[in-house]
Amino acid sequence: MTGPREQFRPEDHDNDHFLLTSVVGSYPKPKWHDRARELFEDPDADFDEHNWEEAKDDAARLITREHERSGLDTVVDGEMRRNEMVEYFAELIDGYEFNGRVKVWGHNYFDKPSIADEVEYDEEWLVDEYKFTSSVSDRPVKVPITGPYTLARWAFNEAYETTEEAAYALADLVNEEIERLVDAGCKYVQIDEPALAQYEDDHAIVGECLERIADGIPEDVRLGLHVCYGDYSRIYPEMLEYPVHEYDLELANGDYEQLDVFKADEFTKDFAMGVVDAHVAEVESVEEIKDNIKKGLEVVPPEQLTVSPDCGIKLLPREVAYGKMENMVQAAREIEQELDAGEIDVVGGQTASADD
């Protein structure tokens, strides 16, 4: 399956071709958002939960509209309510507990949780986030969710015999959350599994997790899978068997050295390719991004190509993050125009200038 994507084409889209533009999820938080959190966590400050919630709402509204202003076809609130991709969900899921921060690389620390008991669904995770973002935007909203395999891998497991068992239990909870999101109107969900490309032997475990996640989800709900900073040859082409519509992959950071991995076997799903580098604090030019988009057309035809940053861009300066999105959208629209004009030939997933 390669759809459903046409539901995200804007009514006023000027070009016949349509390259869906999106972001992975996280985005730089406004400085005042971080200051509001510090005040909320300070017992001596006169800054209660109501003020903190208002600050998060304001930040989510601001970033959602920044996504709109850049021209993105689908928006995210920049994950303004989330702290870290595992920690945020571990705080909401019964069965996890925290026992202190652990050092992960350099001088960075991660509040790595433990699965101390069987996990259970309690409060909703993202439904309020989705409803709020939808209320402040006319654009379709994409909801990223950390996948069950990463939630299990990046935690200490003290409750299950294996990581596999923990991941399957968490997958059932993700399925329940997506069902609630769908009931609220959500049509686009992205499962984030950065741990996938790190452990090649667990490919089948992730597949079973996704089968559980997709169970009962309507076909018109777009399911994506984001995998970053790994060796994709470990999981391709086997990953094409997963029950998702789209794969969002990090390739700009490696200067597209892994692009050939995806040419060896036909890419039968939608290809959401990173066309700007999330680790470089410089805005790529429109021309540079257009060259990157053309690399995606070497793998799939335009109707299967989604244009996206490599990964979440929360660590970049905010003006740089915005500049990357704005140039990315402009580059996509210009490529569409060139495709409409027949200036780019796409034959069997291979692209070349019509002048060649």
Tab-separated table of C-alpha atoms in Angstrom, residues 106-349:
chain	number	residue	atom	x	y	z
A	106	GLY	CA	29.821	13.046	26.103
A	107	HIS	CA	28.452	15.152	28.922
A	108	ASN	CA	24.816	14.400	28.115
A	109	TYR	CA	22.510	12.646	30.521
A	110	PHE	CA	19.295	10.722	29.930
A	111	ASP	CA	16.643	10.097	32.556
A	112	LYS	CA	16.489	6.418	31.565
A	113	PRO	CA	13.407	4.775	33.056
A	114	SER	CA	12.895	1.210	34.224
A	115	ILE	CA	10.021	-1.065	33.299
A	116	ALA	CA	9.436	-2.155	36.876
A	117	ASP	CA	6.045	-3.811	36.439
A	118	GLU	CA	3.721	-4.936	33.642
A	119	VAL	CA	2.831	-1.887	31.573
A	120	GLU	CA	-0.779	-0.723	31.481
A	121	TYR	CA	-2.677	2.025	29.724
A	122	ASP	CA	-3.925	4.700	32.094
A	123	GLU	CA	-4.358	8.292	30.952
A	124	GLU	CA	-4.386	9.374	27.295
A	125	TRP	CA	-0.989	10.360	25.928
A	126	LEU	CA	-1.503	12.634	22.953
A	127	VAL	CA	-5.201	13.136	22.318
A	128	ASP	CA	-5.297	16.565	23.988
A	129	GLU	CA	-2.161	17.559	22.073
A	130	TYR	CA	-3.821	16.543	18.791
A	131	LYS	CA	-7.084	18.311	19.593
A	132	PHE	CA	-5.323	21.534	20.539
A	133	THR	CA	-3.092	21.549	17.441
A	134	SER	CA	-6.086	20.848	15.205
A	135	SER	CA	-7.995	23.703	16.829
A	136	VAL	CA	-5.312	26.261	15.946
A	137	SER	CA	-4.557	25.082	12.409
A	138	ASP	CA	-6.452	24.472	9.198
A	139	ARG	CA	-3.717	22.094	8.005
A	140	PRO	CA	-3.714	18.328	8.602
A	141	VAL	CA	-1.920	17.441	11.827
A	142	LYS	CA	0.634	14.640	12.050
A	143	VAL	CA	1.118	12.962	15.432
A	144	PRO	CA	4.521	11.368	16.180
A	145	ILE	CA	4.584	8.590	18.797
A	146	THR	CA	7.714	6.893	20.128
A	147	GLY	CA	7.453	3.274	19.043
A	148	PRO	CA	7.164	0.329	21.430
A	149	TYR	CA	10.474	-1.211	20.430
A	150	THR	CA	12.377	1.983	21.291
A	151	LEU	CA	10.317	2.435	24.472
A	152	ALA	CA	11.422	-1.059	25.500
A	153	ARG	CA	15.031	-0.928	24.222
A	154	TRP	CA	15.884	2.427	25.763
A	155	ALA	CA	14.681	1.469	29.239
A	156	PHE	CA	15.893	-0.965	31.875
A	157	ASN	CA	13.685	-4.058	31.733
A	158	GLU	CA	12.970	-5.501	35.169
A	159	ALA	CA	9.457	-6.848	34.589
A	160	TYR	CA	9.529	-8.990	31.437
A	161	GLU	CA	11.624	-12.025	30.512
A	162	THR	CA	12.771	-10.396	27.274
A	163	THR	CA	12.794	-7.067	25.434
A	164	GLU	CA	10.505	-8.761	22.914
A	165	GLU	CA	7.788	-9.348	25.518
A	166	ALA	CA	8.046	-5.782	26.784
A	167	ALA	CA	7.844	-4.380	23.245
A	168	TYR	CA	4.718	-6.411	22.430
A	169	ALA	CA	2.979	-5.249	25.606
A	170	LEU	CA	3.838	-1.643	24.764
A	171	ALA	CA	2.666	-2.115	21.164
A	172	ASP	CA	-0.803	-2.994	22.430
A	173	LEU	CA	-0.838	0.284	24.372
A	174	VAL	CA	0.272	2.256	21.300
A	175	ASN	CA	-2.564	0.628	19.366
A	176	GLU	CA	-5.035	1.785	22.014
A	177	GLU	CA	-3.676	5.338	21.897
A	178	ILE	CA	-3.918	5.484	18.090
A	179	GLU	CA	-7.506	4.249	18.237
A	180	ARG	CA	-8.274	7.178	20.541
A	181	LEU	CA	-6.476	9.572	18.224
A	182	VAL	CA	-8.461	8.255	15.267
A	183	ASP	CA	-11.697	8.715	17.220
A	184	ALA	CA	-10.617	12.338	17.744
A	185	GLY	CA	-10.157	12.777	13.975
A	186	CYS	CA	-6.439	12.094	13.458
A	187	LYS	CA	-5.479	10.861	9.966
A	188	TYR	CA	-1.668	10.811	10.131
A	189	VAL	CA	0.406	8.988	12.756
A	190	GLN	CA	4.163	8.464	12.707
A	191	ILE	CA	5.810	5.750	14.788
A	192	ASP	CA	9.354	6.745	15.805
A	193	GLU	CA	11.716	3.772	16.085
A	194	PRO	CA	15.294	5.111	16.118
A	195	ALA	CA	16.459	1.904	17.842
A	196	LEU	CA	15.420	-0.253	14.892
A	197	ALA	CA	18.467	0.173	12.660
A	198	GLN	CA	20.785	-0.460	15.609
A	199	TYR	CA	19.736	-4.074	16.184
A	200	GLU	CA	19.360	-6.005	12.929
A	201	ASP	CA	18.303	-9.227	14.640
A	202	ASP	CA	15.193	-7.576	16.039
A	203	HIS	CA	13.646	-6.754	12.675
A	204	ALA	CA	10.931	-9.365	13.169
A	205	ILE	CA	10.105	-8.030	16.642
A	206	VAL	CA	9.436	-4.585	15.229
A	207	GLY	CA	7.319	-6.158	12.509
A	208	GLU	CA	5.146	-7.914	15.067
A	209	CYS	CA	4.885	-4.666	17.066
A	210	LEU	CA	3.649	-2.829	13.985
A	211	GLU	CA	1.140	-5.579	13.214
A	212	ARG	CA	-0.298	-5.053	16.689
A	213	ILE	CA	-0.233	-1.265	16.275
A	214	ALA	CA	-2.009	-1.347	12.902
A	215	ASP	CA	-4.642	-3.843	14.021
A	216	GLY	CA	-8.088	-2.315	13.560
A	217	ILE	CA	-6.795	1.082	12.383
A	218	PRO	CA	-8.849	2.315	9.370
A	219	GLU	CA	-7.125	2.204	5.986
A	220	ASP	CA	-7.602	5.954	5.442
A	221	VAL	CA	-5.345	6.681	8.427
A	222	ARG	CA	-1.797	7.167	7.232
A	223	LEU	CA	0.767	5.247	9.271
A	224	GLY	CA	4.428	6.212	8.958
A	225	LEU	CA	7.617	4.792	10.448
A	226	HIS	CA	10.593	7.039	11.234
A	227	VAL	CA	14.020	5.402	11.564
A	228	CYS	CA	17.203	7.450	11.937
A	229	TYR	CA	21.014	7.223	12.295
A	230	GLY	CA	21.414	3.557	11.562
A	231	ASP	CA	22.599	1.118	8.936
A	232	TYR	CA	19.561	0.723	6.708
A	233	SER	CA	21.053	-2.243	4.872
A	234	ARG	CA	20.333	-4.200	8.061
A	235	ILE	CA	16.592	-3.751	7.648
A	236	TYR	CA	16.000	-3.215	3.912
A	237	PRO	CA	14.122	-4.610	2.013
A	238	GLU	CA	12.599	-6.651	4.859
A	239	MET	CA	11.066	-3.513	6.382
A	240	LEU	CA	8.807	-3.119	3.337
A	241	GLU	CA	6.732	-5.943	4.793
A	242	TYR	CA	5.682	-3.765	7.721
A	243	PRO	CA	2.004	-2.627	7.717
A	244	VAL	CA	2.779	1.093	7.262
A	245	HIS	CA	2.296	3.446	4.338
A	246	GLU	CA	5.456	5.545	4.648
A	247	TYR	CA	9.085	5.251	5.781
A	248	ASP	CA	10.720	8.460	7.011
A	249	LEU	CA	14.511	8.070	6.807
A	250	GLU	CA	17.625	10.111	7.617
A	251	LEU	CA	19.903	10.412	4.583
A	252	ALA	CA	21.117	14.020	4.231
A	253	ASN	CA	23.315	13.631	7.328
A	254	GLY	CA	25.267	10.861	5.574
A	255	ASP	CA	25.436	12.721	2.257
A	256	TYR	CA	23.122	10.065	0.755
A	257	GLU	CA	25.803	7.364	0.927
A	258	GLN	CA	23.061	4.854	1.827
A	259	LEU	CA	20.740	5.828	-1.038
A	260	ASP	CA	21.804	2.823	-3.109
A	261	VAL	CA	20.479	0.528	-0.374
A	262	PHE	CA	16.972	1.455	-1.479
A	263	LYS	CA	17.631	0.976	-5.199
A	264	ALA	CA	18.565	-2.689	-4.992
A	265	ASP	CA	14.925	-3.695	-4.460
A	266	GLU	CA	11.835	-1.761	-5.550
A	267	PHE	CA	10.685	0.683	-2.857
A	268	THR	CA	7.027	-0.284	-2.748
A	269	LYS	CA	5.867	2.145	-0.051
A	270	ASP	CA	5.980	5.927	0.261
A	271	PHE	CA	9.502	7.290	0.769
A	272	ALA	CA	9.768	10.203	3.212
A	273	MET	CA	13.334	11.275	2.650
A	274	GLY	CA	15.380	13.699	4.726
A	275	VAL	CA	16.410	16.562	2.446
A	276	VAL	CA	17.866	18.908	5.087
A	277	ASP	CA	20.387	17.954	7.773
A	278	ALA	CA	19.074	18.176	11.339
A	279	HIS	CA	22.641	18.288	12.698
A	280	VAL	CA	23.948	21.272	10.724
A	281	ALA	CA	23.095	24.748	12.004
A	282	GLU	CA	23.124	26.288	8.545
A	283	VAL	CA	20.174	26.698	6.217
A	284	GLU	CA	20.635	24.739	3.013
A	285	SER	CA	19.873	26.716	-0.147
A	286	VAL	CA	16.778	25.983	-2.214
A	287	GLU	CA	18.985	24.733	-5.049
A	288	GLU	CA	20.844	22.366	-2.734
A	289	ILE	CA	17.578	20.986	-1.380
A	290	LYS	CA	16.229	20.547	-4.910
A	291	ASP	CA	19.273	18.431	-5.737
A	292	ASN	CA	18.529	16.330	-2.654
A	293	ILE	CA	14.881	15.902	-3.641
A	294	LYS	CA	15.983	14.661	-7.064
A	295	LYS	CA	17.941	11.927	-5.268
A	296	GLY	CA	14.640	10.749	-3.815
A	297	LEU	CA	13.228	10.562	-7.323
A	298	GLU	CA	15.967	8.070	-8.113
A	299	VAL	CA	14.221	5.706	-5.697
A	300	VAL	CA	10.496	6.375	-6.120
A	301	PRO	CA	8.250	8.318	-8.513
A	302	PRO	CA	6.868	11.687	-7.319
A	303	GLU	CA	3.559	10.243	-6.115
A	304	GLN	CA	5.477	8.189	-3.533
A	305	LEU	CA	7.901	10.872	-2.343
A	306	THR	CA	7.461	12.863	0.876
A	307	VAL	CA	9.864	15.697	1.646
A	308	SER	CA	11.042	16.034	5.226
A	309	PRO	CA	13.991	17.034	7.431
A	310	ASP	CA	16.313	14.176	8.401
A	311	CYS	CA	14.999	14.020	11.950
A	312	GLY	CA	13.547	16.216	14.666
A	313	ILE	CA	15.173	19.659	14.592
A	314	LYS	CA	14.755	20.714	18.215
A	315	LEU	CA	18.496	21.215	18.788
A	316	LEU	CA	18.868	23.861	16.075
A	317	PRO	CA	18.525	27.616	16.590
A	318	ARG	CA	14.895	28.436	15.942
A	319	GLU	CA	15.590	30.812	13.049
A	320	VAL	CA	17.697	28.103	11.392
A	321	ALA	CA	14.963	25.513	11.863
A	322	TYR	CA	12.423	27.833	10.266
A	323	GLY	CA	14.774	28.679	7.395
A	324	LYS	CA	15.275	25.002	6.616
A	325	MET	CA	11.530	24.355	6.522
A	326	GLU	CA	10.788	27.421	4.387
A	327	ASN	CA	13.494	26.552	1.840
A	328	MET	CA	12.440	22.883	1.888
A	329	VAL	CA	8.867	23.754	0.963
A	330	GLN	CA	9.963	26.191	-1.750
A	331	ALA	CA	12.301	23.555	-3.192
A	332	ALA	CA	9.488	20.976	-3.251
A	333	ARG	CA	7.122	23.373	-5.031
A	334	GLU	CA	9.788	24.234	-7.630
A	335	ILE	CA	10.485	20.547	-8.274
A	336	GLU	CA	6.737	20.002	-8.747
A	337	GLN	CA	6.655	22.812	-11.314
A	338	GLU	CA	9.603	21.305	-13.174
A	339	LEU	CA	7.912	17.911	-13.157
A	340	ASP	CA	4.701	19.478	-14.487
A	341	ALA	CA	6.675	21.208	-17.237
A	342	GLY	CA	8.404	17.978	-18.217
A	343	GLU	CA	11.783	19.429	-17.285
A	344	ILE	CA	12.517	16.391	-15.119
A	345	ASP	CA	12.039	12.960	-16.614
A	346	VAL	CA	11.122	10.238	-14.161
A	347	VAL	CA	11.349	6.782	-15.621
A	348	GLY	CA	11.163	3.733	-13.401
A	349	GLY	CA	12.174	5.703	-10.337
